[in-house]
PDB file of C-alpha atoms in Angstrom:
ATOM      1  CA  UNK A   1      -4.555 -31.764  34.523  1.00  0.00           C
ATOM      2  CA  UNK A   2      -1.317 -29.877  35.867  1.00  0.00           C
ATOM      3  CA  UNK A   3      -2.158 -28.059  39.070  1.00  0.00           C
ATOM      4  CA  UNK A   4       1.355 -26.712  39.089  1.00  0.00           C
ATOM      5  CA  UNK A   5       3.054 -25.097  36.121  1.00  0.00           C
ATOM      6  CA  UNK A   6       5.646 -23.221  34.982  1.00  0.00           C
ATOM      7  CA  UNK A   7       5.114 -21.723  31.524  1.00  0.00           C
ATOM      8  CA  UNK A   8       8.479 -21.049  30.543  1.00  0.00           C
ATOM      9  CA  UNK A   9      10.862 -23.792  30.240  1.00  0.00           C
ATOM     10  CA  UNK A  10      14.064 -21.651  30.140  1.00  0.00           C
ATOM     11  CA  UNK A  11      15.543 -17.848  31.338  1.00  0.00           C
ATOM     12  CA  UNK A  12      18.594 -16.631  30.775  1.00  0.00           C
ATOM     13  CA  UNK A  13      19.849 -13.697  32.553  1.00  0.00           C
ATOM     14  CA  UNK A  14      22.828 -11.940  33.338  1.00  0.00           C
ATOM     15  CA  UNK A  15      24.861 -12.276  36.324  1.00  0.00           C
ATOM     16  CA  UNK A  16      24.688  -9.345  38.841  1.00  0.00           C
ATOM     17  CA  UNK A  17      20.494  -8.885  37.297  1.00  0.00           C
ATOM     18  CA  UNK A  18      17.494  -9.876  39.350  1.00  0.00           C
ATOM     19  CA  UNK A  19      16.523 -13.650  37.690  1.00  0.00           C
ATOM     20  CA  UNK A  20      11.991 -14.372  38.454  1.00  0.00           C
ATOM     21  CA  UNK A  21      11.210 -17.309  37.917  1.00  0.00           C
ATOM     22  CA  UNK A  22       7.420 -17.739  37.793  1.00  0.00           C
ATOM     23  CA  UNK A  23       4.848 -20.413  38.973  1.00  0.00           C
ATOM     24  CA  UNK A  24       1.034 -20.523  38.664  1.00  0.00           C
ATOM     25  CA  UNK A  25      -1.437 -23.141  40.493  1.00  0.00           C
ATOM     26  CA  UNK A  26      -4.703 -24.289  40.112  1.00  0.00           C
ATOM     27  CA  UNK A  27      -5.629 -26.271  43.335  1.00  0.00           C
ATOM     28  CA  UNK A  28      -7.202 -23.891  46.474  1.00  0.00           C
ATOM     29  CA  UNK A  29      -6.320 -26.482  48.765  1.00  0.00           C
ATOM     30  CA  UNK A  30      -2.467 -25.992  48.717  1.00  0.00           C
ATOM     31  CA  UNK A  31      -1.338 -24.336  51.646  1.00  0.00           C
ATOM     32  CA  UNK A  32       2.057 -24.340  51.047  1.00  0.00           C
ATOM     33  CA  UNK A  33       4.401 -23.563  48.305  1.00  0.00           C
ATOM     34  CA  UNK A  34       8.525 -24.850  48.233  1.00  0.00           C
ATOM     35  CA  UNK A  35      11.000 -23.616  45.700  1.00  0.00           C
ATOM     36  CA  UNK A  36      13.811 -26.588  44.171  1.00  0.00           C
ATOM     37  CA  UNK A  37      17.291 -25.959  42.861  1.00  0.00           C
ATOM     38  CA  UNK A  38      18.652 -28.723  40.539  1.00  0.00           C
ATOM     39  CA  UNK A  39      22.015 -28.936  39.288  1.00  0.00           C
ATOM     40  CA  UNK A  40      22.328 -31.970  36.809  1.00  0.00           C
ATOM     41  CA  UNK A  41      23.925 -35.166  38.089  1.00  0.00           C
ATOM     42  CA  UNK A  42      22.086 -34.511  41.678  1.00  0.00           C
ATOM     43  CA  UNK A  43      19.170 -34.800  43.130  1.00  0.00           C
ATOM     44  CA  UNK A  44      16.786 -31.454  43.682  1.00  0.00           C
ATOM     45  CA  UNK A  45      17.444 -29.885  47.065  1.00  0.00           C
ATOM     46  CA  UNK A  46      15.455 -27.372  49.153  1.00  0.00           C
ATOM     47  CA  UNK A  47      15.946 -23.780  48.081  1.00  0.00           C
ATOM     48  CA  UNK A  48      12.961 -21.703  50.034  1.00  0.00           C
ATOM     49  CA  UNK A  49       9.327 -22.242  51.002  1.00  0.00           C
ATOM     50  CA  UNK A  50       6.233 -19.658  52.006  1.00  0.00           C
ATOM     51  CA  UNK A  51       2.905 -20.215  53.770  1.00  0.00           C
ATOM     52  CA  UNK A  52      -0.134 -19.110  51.920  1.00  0.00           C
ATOM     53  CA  UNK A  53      -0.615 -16.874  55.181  1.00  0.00           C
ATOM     54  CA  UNK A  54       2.302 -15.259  54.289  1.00  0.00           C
ATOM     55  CA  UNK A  55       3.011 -13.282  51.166  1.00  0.00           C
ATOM     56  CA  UNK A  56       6.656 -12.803  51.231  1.00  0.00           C
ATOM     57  CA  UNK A  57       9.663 -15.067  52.575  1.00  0.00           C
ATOM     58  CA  UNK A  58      12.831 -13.879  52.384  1.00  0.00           C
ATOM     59  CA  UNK A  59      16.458 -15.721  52.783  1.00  0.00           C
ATOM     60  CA  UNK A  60      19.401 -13.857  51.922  1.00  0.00           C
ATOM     61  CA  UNK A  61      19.427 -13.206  47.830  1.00  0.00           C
ATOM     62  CA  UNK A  62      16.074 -15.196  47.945  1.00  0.00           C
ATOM     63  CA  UNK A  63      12.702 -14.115  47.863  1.00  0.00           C
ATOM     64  CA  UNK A  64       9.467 -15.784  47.518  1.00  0.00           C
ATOM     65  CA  UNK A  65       6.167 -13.671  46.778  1.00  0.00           C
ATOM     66  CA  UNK A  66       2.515 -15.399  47.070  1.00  0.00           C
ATOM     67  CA  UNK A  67       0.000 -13.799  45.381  1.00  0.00           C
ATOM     68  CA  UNK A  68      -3.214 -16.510  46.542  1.00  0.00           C
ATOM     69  CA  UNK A  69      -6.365 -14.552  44.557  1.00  0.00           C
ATOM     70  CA  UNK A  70      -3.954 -14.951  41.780  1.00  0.00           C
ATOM     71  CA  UNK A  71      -2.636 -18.261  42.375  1.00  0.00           C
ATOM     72  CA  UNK A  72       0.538 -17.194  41.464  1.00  0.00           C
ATOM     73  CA  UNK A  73       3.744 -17.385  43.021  1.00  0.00           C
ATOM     74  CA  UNK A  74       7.382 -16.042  42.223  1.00  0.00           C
ATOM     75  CA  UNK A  75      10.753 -16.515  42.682  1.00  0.00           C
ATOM     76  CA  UNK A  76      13.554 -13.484  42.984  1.00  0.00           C
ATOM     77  CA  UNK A  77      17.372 -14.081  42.742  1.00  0.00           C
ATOM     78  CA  UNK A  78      19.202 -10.421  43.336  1.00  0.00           C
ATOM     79  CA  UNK A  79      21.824 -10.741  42.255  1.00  0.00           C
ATOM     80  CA  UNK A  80      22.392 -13.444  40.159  1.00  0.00           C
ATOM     81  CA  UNK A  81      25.082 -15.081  40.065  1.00  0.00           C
ATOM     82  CA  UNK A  82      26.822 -18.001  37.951  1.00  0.00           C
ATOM     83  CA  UNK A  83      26.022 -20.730  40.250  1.00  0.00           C
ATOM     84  CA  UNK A  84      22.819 -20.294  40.271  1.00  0.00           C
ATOM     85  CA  UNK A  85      22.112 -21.999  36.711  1.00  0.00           C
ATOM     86  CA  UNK A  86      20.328 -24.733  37.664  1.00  0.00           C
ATOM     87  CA  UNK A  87      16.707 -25.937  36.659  1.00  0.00           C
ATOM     88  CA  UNK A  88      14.250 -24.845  39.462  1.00  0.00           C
ATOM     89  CA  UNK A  89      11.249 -26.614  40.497  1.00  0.00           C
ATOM     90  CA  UNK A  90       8.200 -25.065  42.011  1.00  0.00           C
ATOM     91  CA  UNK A  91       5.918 -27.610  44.527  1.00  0.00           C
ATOM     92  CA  UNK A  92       2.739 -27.234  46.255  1.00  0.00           C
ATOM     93  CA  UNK A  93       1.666 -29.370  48.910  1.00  0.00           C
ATOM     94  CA  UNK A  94      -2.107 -28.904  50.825  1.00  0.00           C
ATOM     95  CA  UNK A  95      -2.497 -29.701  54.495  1.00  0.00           C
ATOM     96  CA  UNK A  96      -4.264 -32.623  55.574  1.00  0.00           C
ATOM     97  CA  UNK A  97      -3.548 -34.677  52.770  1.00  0.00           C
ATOM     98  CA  UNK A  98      -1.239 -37.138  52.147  1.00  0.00           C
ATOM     99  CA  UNK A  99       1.791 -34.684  52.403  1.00  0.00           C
ATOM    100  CA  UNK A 100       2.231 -35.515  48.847  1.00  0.00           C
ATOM    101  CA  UNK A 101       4.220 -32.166  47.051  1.00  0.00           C
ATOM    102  CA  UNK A 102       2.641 -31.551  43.751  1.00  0.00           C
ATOM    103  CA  UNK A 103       5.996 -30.504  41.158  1.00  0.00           C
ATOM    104  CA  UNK A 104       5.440 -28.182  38.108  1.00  0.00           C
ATOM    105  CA  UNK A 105       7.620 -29.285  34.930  1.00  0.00           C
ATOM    106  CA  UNK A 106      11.154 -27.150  35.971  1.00  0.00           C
ATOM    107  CA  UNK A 107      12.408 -23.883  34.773  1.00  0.00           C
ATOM    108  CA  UNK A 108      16.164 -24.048  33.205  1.00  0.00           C
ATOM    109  CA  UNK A 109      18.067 -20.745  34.938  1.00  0.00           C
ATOM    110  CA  UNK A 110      20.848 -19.687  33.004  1.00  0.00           C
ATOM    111  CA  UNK A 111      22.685 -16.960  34.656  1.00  0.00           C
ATOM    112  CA  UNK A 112      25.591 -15.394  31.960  1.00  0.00           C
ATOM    113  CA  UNK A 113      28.937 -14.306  33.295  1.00  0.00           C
TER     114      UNK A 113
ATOM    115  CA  UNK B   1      28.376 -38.466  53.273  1.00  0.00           C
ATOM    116  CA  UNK B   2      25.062 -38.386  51.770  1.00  0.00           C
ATOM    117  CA  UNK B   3      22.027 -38.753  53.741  1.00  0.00           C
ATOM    118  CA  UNK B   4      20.018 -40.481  50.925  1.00  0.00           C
ATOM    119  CA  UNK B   5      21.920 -42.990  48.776  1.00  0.00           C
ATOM    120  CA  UNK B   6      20.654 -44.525  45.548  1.00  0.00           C
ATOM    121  CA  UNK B   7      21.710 -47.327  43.746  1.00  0.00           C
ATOM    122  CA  UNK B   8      22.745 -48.395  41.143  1.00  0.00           C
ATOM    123  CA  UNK B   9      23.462 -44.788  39.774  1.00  0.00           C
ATOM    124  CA  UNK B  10      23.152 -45.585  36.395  1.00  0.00           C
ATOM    125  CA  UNK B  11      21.539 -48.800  34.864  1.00  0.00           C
ATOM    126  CA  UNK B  12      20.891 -50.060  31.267  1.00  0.00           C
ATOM    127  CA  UNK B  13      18.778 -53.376  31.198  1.00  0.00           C
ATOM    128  CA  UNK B  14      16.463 -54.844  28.417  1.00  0.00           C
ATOM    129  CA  UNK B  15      12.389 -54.781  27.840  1.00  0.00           C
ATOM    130  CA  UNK B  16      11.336 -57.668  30.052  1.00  0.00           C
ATOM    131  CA  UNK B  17      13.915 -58.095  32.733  1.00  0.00           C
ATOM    132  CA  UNK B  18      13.011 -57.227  36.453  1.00  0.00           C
ATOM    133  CA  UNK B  19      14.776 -54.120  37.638  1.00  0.00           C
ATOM    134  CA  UNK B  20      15.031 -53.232  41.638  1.00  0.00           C
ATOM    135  CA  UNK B  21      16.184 -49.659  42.801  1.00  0.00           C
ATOM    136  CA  UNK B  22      17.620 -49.351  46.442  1.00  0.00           C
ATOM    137  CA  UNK B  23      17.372 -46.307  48.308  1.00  0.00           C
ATOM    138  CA  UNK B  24      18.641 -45.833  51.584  1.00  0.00           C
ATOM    139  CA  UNK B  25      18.584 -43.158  54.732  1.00  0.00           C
ATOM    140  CA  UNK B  26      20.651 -41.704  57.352  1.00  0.00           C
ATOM    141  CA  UNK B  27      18.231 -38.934  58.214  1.00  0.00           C
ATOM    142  CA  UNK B  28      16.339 -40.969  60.394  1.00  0.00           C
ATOM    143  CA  UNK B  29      13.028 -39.830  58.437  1.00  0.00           C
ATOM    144  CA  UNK B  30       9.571 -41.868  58.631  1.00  0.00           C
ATOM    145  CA  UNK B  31       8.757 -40.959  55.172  1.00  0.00           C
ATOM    146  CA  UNK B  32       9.944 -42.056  52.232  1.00  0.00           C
ATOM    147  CA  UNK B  33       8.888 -41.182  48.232  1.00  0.00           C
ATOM    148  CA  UNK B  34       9.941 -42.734  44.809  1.00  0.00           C
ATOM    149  CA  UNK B  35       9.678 -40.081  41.715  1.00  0.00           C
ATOM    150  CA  UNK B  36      10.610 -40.157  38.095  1.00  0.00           C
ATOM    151  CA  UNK B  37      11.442 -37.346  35.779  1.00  0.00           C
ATOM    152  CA  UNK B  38      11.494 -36.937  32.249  1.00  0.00           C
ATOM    153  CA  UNK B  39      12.078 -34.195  30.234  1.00  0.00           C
ATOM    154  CA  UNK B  40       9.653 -31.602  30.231  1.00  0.00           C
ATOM    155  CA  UNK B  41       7.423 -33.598  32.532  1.00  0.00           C
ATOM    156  CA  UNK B  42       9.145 -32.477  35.797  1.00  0.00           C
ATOM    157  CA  UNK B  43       9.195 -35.137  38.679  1.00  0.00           C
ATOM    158  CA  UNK B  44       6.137 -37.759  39.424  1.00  0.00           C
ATOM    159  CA  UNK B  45       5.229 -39.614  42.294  1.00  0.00           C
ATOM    160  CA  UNK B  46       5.510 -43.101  42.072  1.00  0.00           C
ATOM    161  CA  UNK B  47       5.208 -44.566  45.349  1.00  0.00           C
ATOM    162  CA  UNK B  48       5.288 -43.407  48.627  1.00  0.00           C
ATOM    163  CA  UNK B  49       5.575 -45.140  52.682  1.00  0.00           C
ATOM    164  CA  UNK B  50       4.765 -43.197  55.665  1.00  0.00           C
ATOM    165  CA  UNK B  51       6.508 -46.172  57.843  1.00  0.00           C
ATOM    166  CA  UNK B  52       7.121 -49.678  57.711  1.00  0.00           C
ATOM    167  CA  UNK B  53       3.932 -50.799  57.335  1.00  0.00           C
ATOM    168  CA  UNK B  54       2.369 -48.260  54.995  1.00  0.00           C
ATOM    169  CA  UNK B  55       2.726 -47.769  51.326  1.00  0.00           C
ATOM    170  CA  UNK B  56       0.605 -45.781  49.274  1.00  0.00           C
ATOM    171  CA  UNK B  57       0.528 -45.715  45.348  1.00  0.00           C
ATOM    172  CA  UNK B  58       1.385 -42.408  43.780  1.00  0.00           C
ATOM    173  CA  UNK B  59       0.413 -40.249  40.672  1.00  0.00           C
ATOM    174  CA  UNK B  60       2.073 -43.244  37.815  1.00  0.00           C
ATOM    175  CA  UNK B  61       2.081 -46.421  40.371  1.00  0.00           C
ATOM    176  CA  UNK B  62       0.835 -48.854  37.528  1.00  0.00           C
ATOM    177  CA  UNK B  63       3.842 -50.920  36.446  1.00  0.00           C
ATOM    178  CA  UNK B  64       5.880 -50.336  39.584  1.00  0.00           C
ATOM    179  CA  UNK B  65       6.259 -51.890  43.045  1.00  0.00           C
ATOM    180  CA  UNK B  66       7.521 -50.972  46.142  1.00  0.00           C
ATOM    181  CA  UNK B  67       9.107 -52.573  49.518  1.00  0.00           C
ATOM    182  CA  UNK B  68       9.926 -51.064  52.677  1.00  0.00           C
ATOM    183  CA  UNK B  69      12.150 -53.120  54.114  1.00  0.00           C
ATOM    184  CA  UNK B  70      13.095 -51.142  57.221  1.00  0.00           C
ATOM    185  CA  UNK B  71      12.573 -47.235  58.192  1.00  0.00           C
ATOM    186  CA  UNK B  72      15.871 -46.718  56.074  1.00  0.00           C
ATOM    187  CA  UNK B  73      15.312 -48.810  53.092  1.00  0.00           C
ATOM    188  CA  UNK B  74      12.841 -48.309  50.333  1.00  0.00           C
ATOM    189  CA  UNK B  75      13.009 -50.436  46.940  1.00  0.00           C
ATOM    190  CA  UNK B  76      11.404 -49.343  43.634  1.00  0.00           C
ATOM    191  CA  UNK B  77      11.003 -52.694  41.613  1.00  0.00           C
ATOM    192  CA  UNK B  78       9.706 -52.815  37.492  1.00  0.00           C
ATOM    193  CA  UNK B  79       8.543 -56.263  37.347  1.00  0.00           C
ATOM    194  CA  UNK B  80       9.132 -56.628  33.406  1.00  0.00           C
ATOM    195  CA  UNK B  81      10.613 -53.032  32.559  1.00  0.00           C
ATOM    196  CA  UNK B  82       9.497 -51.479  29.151  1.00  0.00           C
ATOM    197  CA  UNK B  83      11.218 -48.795  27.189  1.00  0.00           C
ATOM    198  CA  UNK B  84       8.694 -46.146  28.321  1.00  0.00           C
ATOM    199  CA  UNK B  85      10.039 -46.647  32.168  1.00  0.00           C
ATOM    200  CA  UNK B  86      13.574 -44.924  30.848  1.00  0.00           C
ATOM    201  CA  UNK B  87      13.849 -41.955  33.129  1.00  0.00           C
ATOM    202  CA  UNK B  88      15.404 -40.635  36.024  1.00  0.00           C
ATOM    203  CA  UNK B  89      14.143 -41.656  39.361  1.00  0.00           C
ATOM    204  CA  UNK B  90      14.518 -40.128  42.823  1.00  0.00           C
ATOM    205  CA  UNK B  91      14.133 -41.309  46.432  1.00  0.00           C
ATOM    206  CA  UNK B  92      13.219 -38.682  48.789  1.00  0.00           C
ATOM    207  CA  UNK B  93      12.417 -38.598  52.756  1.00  0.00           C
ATOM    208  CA  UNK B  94      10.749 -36.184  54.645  1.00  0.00           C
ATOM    209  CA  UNK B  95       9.866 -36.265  58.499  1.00  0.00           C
ATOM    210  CA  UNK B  96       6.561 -35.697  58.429  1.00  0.00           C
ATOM    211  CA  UNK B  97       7.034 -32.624  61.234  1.00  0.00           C
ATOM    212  CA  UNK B  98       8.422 -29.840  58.824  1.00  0.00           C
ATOM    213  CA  UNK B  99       5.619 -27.620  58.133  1.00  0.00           C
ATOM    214  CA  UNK B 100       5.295 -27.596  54.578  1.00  0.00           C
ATOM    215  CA  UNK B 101       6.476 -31.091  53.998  1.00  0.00           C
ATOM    216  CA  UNK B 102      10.235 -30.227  52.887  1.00  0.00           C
ATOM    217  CA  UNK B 103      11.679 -33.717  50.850  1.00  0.00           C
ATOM    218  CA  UNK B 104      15.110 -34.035  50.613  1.00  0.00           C
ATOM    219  CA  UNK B 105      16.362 -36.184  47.615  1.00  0.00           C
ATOM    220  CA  UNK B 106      18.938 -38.396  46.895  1.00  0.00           C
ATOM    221  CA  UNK B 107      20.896 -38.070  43.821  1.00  0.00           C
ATOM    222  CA  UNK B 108      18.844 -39.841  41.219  1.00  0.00           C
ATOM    223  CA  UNK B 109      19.181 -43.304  39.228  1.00  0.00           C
ATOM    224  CA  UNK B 110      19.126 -42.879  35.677  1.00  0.00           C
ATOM    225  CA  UNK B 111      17.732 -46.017  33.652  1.00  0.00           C
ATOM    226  CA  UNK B 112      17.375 -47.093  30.064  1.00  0.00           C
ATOM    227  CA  UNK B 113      15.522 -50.109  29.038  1.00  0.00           C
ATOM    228  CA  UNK B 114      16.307 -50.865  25.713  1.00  0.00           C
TER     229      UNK B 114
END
């Protein structure tokens, strides 16, 4: 059973637009929630991350938005730009377990000229 | 230079031949992970080592073996690889203090068994 997932496999967007990129969870334990950016040829690397206390984290053109009664989490990019095609990956990992992050399947982010 | 190095990058080998994949750290990180990803299937935990003398089997462990032969060196080993173990895989470290548990990968080794 997939306690991470991300229903759409693809967006496509164009640049300057706001790009959300959506991820739903089923697991109450998870405390914490991390955002991935992969370009192909590389390995995924750490885009943003919130705290289920919080439910908004914000670093520069990204913003993360927690809604917990929802499980539901989210993903802004304003604006979007080129370089930011990529396939993102949402994780959840729960506190006192193993530290083990829990990835949903990847989102391809197409982001038009 | 890259903090997390994988080798070989790229490897094509038959059903039934033993397969190792090296992964090595600069970060100076206790923990290390092994993942694979496949289309559609985003990435899976194989293995995973807290330190030296801990290893832990993942999510998809069955098939797979690990070594950690120093606090910068984790192996992935398939014993007698099958075609279903063609995938990419990824080390990843983490020190265990980040709140959150932030990994940071290395840039994948892409298989094929044939």
């Amino acid at each position: 059973d997939q306690q991470v997932k991300q229903n759409s496999p693809s967006l496509s967007v164009q640049e300057g637009r706001i790009s959300i990129l959506n991820c739903d969870y089923t697991n109450s334990m998870f405390d914490y929630f991390l955002w991935y950016k992969k370009y192909p040829a590389e390995g995924p690397t750490f885009l943003i991350s919130i705290s289920s206390i919080k439910d908004k984290n914000e670093d520069g053109r990204f913003t993360v938005f927690l809604n917990k009664s929802a499980k539901h989490l989210s993903l802004h990019i304003v604006p979007s730009q080129p370089g930011d095609s990529a396939v993102y990956f949402c994780a959840a990992s729960a506190q006192g377990g193993s530290e083990k992050l829990v990835f949903g399947k990847g989102m391809k982010l197409t982001v038009n000229p | 230079d890259a903090d997390v190095t994988q080798t070989p990058r790229n490897r094509i080998t038959k059903t039934g031949k033993r397969i190792m994949l090296e992964c090595s750290q600069t970060k100076g990180h206790d923990r290390m992970y092994w993942y694979r990803q496949d289309p559609g299937l985003g990435l899976r935990l194989i293995y995973y080592s807290f330190d030296v003398k801990d290893i832990n089997k993942g999510e998809i462990s069955d098939g797979y073996s690990v070594s950690r032969q120093a606090q910068a060196k984790f192996s992935l080993s398939l014993e007698s690889a099958i075609p279903n173990q063609t995938a990419l895989y990824f080390c990843a470290t983490s020190t265990g203090l980040l709140l959150g548990h932030e990994q940071f990968f290395g840039p994948g080794t892409r298989l094929t068994v044939l």
